[in-house]
mmCIF file of N, CA and C in Angstrom:
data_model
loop_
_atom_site.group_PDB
_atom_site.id
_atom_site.type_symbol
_atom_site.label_atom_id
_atom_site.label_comp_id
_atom_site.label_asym_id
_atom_site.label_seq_id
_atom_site.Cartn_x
_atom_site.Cartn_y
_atom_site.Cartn_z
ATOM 1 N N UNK A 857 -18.973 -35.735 30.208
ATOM 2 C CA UNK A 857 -19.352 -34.829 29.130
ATOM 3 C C UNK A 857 -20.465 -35.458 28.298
ATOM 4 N N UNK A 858 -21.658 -34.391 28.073
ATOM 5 C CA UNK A 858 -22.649 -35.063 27.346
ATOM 6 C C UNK A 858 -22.569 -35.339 25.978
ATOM 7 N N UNK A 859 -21.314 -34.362 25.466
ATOM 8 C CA UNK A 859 -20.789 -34.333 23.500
ATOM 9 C C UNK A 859 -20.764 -35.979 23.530
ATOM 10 N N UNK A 860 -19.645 -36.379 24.612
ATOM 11 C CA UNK A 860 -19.289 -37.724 24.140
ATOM 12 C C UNK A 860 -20.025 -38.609 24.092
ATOM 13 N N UNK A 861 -21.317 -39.007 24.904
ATOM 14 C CA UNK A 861 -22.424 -39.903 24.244
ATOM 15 C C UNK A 861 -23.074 -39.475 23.441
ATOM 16 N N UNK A 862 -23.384 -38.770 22.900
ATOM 17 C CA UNK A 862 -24.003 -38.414 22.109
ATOM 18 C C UNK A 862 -23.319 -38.665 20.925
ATOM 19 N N UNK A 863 -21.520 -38.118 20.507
ATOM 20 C CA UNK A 863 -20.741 -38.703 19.797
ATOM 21 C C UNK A 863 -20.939 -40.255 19.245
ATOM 22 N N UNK A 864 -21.074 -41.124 20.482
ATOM 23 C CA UNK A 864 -21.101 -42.284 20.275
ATOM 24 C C UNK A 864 -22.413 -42.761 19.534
ATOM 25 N N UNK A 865 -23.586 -42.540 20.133
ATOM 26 C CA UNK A 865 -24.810 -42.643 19.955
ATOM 27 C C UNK A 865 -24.597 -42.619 18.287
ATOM 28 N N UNK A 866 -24.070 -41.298 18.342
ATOM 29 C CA UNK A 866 -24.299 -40.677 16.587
ATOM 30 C C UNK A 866 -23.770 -41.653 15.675
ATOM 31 N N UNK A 867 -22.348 -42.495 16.109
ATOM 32 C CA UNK A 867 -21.421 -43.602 15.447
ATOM 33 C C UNK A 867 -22.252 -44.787 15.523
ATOM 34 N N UNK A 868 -23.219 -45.029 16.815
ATOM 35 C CA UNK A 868 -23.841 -46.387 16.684
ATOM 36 C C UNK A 868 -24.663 -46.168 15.202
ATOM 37 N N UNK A 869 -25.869 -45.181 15.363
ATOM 38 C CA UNK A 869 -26.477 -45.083 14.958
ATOM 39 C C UNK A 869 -26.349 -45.071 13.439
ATOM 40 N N UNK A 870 -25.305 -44.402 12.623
ATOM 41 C CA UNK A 870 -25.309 -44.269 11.683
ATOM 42 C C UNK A 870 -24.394 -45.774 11.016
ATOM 43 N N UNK A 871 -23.654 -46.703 12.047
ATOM 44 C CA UNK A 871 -23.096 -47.596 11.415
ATOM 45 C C UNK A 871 -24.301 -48.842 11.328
ATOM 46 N N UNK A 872 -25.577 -48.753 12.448
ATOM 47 C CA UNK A 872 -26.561 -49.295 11.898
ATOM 48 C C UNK A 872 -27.455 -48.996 11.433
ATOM 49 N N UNK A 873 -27.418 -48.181 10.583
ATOM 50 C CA UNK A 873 -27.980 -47.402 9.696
ATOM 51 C C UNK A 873 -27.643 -48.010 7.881
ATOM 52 N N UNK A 874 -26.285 -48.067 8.155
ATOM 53 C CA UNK A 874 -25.448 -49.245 7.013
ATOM 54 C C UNK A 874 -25.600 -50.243 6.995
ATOM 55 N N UNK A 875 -26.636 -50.873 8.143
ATOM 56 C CA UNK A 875 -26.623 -52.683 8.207
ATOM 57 C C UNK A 875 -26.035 -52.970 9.127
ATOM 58 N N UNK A 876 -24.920 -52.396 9.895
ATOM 59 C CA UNK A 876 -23.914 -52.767 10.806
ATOM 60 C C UNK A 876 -24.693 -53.164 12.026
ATOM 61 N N UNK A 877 -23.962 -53.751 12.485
ATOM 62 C CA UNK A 877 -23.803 -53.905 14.513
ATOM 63 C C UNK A 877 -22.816 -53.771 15.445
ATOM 64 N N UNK A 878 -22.461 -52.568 15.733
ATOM 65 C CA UNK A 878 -21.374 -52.095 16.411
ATOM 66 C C UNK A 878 -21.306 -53.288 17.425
ATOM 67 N N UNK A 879 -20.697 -53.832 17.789
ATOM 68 C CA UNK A 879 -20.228 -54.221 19.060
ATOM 69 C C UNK A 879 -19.123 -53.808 20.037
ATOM 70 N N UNK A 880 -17.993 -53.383 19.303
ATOM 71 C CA UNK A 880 -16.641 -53.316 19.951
ATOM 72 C C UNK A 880 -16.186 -51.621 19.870
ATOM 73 N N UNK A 881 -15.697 -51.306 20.946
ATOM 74 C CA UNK A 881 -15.246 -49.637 20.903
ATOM 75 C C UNK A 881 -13.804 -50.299 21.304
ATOM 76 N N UNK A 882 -13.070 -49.396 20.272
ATOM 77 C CA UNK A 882 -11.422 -49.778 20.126
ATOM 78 C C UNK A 882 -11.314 -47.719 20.752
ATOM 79 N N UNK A 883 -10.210 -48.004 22.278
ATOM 80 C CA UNK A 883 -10.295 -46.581 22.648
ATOM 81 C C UNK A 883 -8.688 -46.143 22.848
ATOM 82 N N UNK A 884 -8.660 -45.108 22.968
ATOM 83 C CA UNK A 884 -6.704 -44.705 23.426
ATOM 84 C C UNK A 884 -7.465 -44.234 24.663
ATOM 85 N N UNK A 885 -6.218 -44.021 25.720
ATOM 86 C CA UNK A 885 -6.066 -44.132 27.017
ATOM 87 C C UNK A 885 -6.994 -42.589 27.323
ATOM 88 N N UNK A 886 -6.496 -41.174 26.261
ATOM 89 C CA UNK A 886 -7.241 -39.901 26.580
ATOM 90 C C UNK A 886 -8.744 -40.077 26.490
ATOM 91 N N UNK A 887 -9.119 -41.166 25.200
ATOM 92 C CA UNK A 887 -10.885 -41.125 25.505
ATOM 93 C C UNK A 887 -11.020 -41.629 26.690
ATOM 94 N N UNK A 888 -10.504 -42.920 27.427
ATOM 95 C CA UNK A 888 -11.149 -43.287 27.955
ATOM 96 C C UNK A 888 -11.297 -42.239 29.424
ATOM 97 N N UNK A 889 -10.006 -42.023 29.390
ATOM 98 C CA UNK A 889 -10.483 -40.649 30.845
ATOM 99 C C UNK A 889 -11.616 -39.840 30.719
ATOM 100 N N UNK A 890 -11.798 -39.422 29.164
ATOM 101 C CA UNK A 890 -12.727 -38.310 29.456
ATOM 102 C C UNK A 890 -14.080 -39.111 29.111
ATOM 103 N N UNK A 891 -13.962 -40.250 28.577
ATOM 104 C CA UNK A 891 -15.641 -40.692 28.697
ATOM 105 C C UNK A 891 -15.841 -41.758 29.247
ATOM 106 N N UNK A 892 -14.977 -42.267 30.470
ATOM 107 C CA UNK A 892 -15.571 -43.346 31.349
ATOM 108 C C UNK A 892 -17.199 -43.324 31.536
ATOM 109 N N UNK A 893 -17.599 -42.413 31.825
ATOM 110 C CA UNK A 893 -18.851 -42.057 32.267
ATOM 111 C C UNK A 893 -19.734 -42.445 31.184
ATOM 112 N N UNK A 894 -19.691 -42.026 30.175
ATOM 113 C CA UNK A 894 -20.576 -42.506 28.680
ATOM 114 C C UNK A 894 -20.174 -43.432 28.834
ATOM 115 N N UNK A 895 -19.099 -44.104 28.843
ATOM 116 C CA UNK A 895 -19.124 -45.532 28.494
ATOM 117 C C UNK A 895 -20.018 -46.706 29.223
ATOM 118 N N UNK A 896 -20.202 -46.045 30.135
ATOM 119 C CA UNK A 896 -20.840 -46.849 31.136
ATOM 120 C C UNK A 896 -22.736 -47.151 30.652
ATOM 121 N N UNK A 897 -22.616 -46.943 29.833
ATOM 122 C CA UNK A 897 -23.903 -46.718 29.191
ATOM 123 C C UNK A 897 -24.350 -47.182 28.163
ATOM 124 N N UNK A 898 -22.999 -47.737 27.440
ATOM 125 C CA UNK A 898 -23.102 -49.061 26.517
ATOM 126 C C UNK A 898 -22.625 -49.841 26.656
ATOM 127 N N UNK A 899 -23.772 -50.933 27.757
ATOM 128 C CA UNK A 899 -23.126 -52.154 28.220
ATOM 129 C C UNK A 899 -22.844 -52.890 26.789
ATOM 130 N N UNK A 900 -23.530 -52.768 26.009
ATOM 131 C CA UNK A 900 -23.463 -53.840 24.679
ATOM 132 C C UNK A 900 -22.033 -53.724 23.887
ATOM 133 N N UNK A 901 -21.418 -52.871 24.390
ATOM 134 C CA UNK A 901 -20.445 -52.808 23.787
ATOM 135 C C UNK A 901 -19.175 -53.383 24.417
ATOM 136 N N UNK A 902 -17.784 -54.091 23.645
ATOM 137 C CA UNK A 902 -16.914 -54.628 24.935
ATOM 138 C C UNK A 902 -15.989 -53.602 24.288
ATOM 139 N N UNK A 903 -15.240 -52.791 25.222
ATOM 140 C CA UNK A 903 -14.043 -51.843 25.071
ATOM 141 C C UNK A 903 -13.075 -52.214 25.010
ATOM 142 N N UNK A 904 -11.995 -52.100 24.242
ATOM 143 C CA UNK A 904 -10.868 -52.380 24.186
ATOM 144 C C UNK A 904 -9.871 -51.072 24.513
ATOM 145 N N UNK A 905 -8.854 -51.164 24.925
ATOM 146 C CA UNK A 905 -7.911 -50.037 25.527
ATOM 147 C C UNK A 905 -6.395 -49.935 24.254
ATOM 148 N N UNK A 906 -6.233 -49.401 23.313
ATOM 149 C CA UNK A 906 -5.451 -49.621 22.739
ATOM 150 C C UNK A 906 -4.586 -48.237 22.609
ATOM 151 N N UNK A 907 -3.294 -47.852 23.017
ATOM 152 C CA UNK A 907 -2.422 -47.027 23.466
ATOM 153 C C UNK A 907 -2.080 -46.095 22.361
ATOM 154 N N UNK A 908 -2.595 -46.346 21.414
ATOM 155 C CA UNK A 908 -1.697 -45.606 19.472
ATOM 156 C C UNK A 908 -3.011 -45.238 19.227
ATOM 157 N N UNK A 909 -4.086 -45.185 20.132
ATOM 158 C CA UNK A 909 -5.505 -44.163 19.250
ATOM 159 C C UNK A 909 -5.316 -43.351 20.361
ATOM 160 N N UNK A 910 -4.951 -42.653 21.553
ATOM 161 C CA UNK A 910 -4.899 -41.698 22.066
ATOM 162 C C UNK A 910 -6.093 -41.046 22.108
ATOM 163 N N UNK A 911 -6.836 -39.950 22.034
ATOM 164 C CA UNK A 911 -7.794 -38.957 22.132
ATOM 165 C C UNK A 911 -9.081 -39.425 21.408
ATOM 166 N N UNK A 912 -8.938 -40.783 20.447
ATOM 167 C CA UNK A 912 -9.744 -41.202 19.495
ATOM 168 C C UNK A 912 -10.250 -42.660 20.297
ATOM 169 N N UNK A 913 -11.533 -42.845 19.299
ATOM 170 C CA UNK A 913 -11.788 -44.488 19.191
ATOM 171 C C UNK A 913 -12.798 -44.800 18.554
ATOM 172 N N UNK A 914 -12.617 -46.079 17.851
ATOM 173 C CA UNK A 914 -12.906 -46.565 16.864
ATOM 174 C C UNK A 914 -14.263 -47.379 17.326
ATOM 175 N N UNK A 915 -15.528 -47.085 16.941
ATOM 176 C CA UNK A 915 -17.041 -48.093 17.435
ATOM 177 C C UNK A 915 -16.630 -48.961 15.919
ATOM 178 N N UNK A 916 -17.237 -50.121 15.900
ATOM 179 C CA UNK A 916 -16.858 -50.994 14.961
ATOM 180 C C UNK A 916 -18.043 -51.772 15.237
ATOM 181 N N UNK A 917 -17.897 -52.767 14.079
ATOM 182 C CA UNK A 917 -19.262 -54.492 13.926
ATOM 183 C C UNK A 917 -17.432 -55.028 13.740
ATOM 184 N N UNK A 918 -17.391 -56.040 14.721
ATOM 185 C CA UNK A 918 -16.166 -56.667 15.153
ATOM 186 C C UNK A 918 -16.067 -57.916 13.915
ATOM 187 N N UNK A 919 -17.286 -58.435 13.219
ATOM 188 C CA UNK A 919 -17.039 -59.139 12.402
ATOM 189 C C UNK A 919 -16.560 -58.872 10.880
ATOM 190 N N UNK A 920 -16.619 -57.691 10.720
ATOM 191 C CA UNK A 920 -16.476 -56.964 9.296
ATOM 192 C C UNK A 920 -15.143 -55.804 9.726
ATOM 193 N N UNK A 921 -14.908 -55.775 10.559
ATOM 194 C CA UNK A 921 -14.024 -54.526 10.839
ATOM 195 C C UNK A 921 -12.379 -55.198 9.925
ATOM 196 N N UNK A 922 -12.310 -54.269 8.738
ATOM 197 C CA UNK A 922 -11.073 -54.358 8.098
ATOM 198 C C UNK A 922 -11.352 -55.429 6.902
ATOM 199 N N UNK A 923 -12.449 -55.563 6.980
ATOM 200 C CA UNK A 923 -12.939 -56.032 5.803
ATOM 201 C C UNK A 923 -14.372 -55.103 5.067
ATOM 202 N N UNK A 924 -14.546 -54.440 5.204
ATOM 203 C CA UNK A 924 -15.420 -53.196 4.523
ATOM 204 C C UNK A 924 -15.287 -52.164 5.157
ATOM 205 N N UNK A 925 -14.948 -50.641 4.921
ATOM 206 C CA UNK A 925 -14.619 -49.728 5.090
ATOM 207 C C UNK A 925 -15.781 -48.808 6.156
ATOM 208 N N UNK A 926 -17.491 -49.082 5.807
ATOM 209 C CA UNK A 926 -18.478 -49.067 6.480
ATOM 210 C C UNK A 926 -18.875 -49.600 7.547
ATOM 211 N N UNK A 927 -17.674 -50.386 8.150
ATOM 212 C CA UNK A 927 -17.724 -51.139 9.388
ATOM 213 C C UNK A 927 -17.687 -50.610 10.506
ATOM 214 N N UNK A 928 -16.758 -49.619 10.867
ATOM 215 C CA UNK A 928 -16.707 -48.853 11.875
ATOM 216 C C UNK A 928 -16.215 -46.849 11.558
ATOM 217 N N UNK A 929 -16.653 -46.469 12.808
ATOM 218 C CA UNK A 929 -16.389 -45.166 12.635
ATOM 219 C C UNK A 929 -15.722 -44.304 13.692
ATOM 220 N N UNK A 930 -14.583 -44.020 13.344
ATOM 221 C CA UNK A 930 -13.631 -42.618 14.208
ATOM 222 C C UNK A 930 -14.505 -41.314 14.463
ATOM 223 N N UNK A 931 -14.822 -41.534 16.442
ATOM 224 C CA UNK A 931 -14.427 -40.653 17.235
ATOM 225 C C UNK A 931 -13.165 -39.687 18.063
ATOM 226 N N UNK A 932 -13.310 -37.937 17.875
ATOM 227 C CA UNK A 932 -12.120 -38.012 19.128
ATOM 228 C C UNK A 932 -12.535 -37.167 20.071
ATOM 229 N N UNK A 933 -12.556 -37.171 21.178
ATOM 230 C CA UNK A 933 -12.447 -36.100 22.401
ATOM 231 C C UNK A 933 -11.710 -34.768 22.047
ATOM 232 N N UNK A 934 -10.832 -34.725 21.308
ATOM 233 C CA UNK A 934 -9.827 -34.080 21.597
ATOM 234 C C UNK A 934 -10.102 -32.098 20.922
ATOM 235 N N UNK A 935 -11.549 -32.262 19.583
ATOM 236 C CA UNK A 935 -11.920 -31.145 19.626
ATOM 237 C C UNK A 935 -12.725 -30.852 20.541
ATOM 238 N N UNK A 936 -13.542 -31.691 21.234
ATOM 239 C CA UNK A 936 -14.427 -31.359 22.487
ATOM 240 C C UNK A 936 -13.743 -30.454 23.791
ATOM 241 N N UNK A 937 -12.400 -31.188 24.292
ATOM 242 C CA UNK A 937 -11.506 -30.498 24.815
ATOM 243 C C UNK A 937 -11.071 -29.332 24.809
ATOM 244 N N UNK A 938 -11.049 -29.348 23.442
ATOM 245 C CA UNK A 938 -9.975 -27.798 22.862
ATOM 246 C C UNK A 938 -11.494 -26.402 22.824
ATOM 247 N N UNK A 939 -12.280 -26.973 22.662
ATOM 248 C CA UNK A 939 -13.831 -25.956 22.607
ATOM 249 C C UNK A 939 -14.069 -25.879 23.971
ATOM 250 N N UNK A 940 -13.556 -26.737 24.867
ATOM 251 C CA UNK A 940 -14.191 -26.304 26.731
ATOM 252 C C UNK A 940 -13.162 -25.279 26.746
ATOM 253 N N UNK A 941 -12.293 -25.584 26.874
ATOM 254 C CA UNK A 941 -10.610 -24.926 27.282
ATOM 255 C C UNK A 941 -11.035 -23.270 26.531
ATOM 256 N N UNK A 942 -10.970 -23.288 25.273
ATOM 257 C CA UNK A 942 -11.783 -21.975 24.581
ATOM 258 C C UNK A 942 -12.622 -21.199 25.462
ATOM 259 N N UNK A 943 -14.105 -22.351 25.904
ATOM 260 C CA UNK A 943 -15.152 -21.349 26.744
ATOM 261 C C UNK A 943 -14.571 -21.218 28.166
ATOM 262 N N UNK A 944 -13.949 -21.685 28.790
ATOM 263 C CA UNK A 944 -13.489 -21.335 29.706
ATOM 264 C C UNK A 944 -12.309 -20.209 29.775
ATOM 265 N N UNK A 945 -11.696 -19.676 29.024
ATOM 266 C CA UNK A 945 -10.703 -18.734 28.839
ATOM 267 C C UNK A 945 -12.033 -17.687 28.457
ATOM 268 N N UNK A 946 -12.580 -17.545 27.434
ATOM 269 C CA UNK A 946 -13.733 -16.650 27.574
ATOM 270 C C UNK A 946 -14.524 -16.147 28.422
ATOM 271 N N UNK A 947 -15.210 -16.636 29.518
ATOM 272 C CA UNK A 947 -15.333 -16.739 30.430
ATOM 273 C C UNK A 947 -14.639 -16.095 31.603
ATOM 274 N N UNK A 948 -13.630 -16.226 31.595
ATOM 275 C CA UNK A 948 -12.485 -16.004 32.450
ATOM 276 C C UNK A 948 -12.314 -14.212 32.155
ATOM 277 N N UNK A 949 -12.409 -14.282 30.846
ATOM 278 C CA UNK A 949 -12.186 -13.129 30.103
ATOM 279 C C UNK A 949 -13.308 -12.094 30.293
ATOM 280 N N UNK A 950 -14.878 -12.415 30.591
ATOM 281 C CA UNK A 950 -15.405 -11.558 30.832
ATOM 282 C C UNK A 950 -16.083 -11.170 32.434
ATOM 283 N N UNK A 951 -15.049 -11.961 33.202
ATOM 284 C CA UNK A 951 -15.555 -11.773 34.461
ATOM 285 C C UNK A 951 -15.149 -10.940 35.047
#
């Protein structure tokens, strides 16, 4: 899905925009299914797989994360999902 890099892009961008340097994407198991593919595209980043963010994940600057609030920023798949599922019932609906 192209939302989800672009998602990301949008989180790099605006956390170095604050000064930051994302390094680390903290992911639950649903992003990573649906954006293996983006991910593959920020080598600079090291992923972590963490089971309690589910549909979400967290781009972060790994040195400040939980020590300033501007450190990192929450992505989720999970309205991207719910808007395909939508156009596809629509769809369905006018064929």
């Amino acid at each position: 899905m192209i939302e989800i890099k672009v998602l990301i892009e949008k989180a790099i961008e605006e956390l170095e925009q604050d000064g930051m340097n994302p390094d680390i994407i903290l992911a639950g198991p649903g992003f990573l299914e649906h954006a293996r593919d983006a991910l593959r595209e920020f080598k600079g980043l090291k992923i972590y797989r963490i089971e309690e963010l589910g549909y979400d994940a967290v781009i972060a600057d790994s040195h400040y994360l939980g020590q300033i609030k501007k450190a990192s920023y929450r992505v989720s798949v999970e309205p991207l999902l719910e808007e395909r599922d939508v156009w596809e019932q629509i769809e369905k609906l006018t064929v």
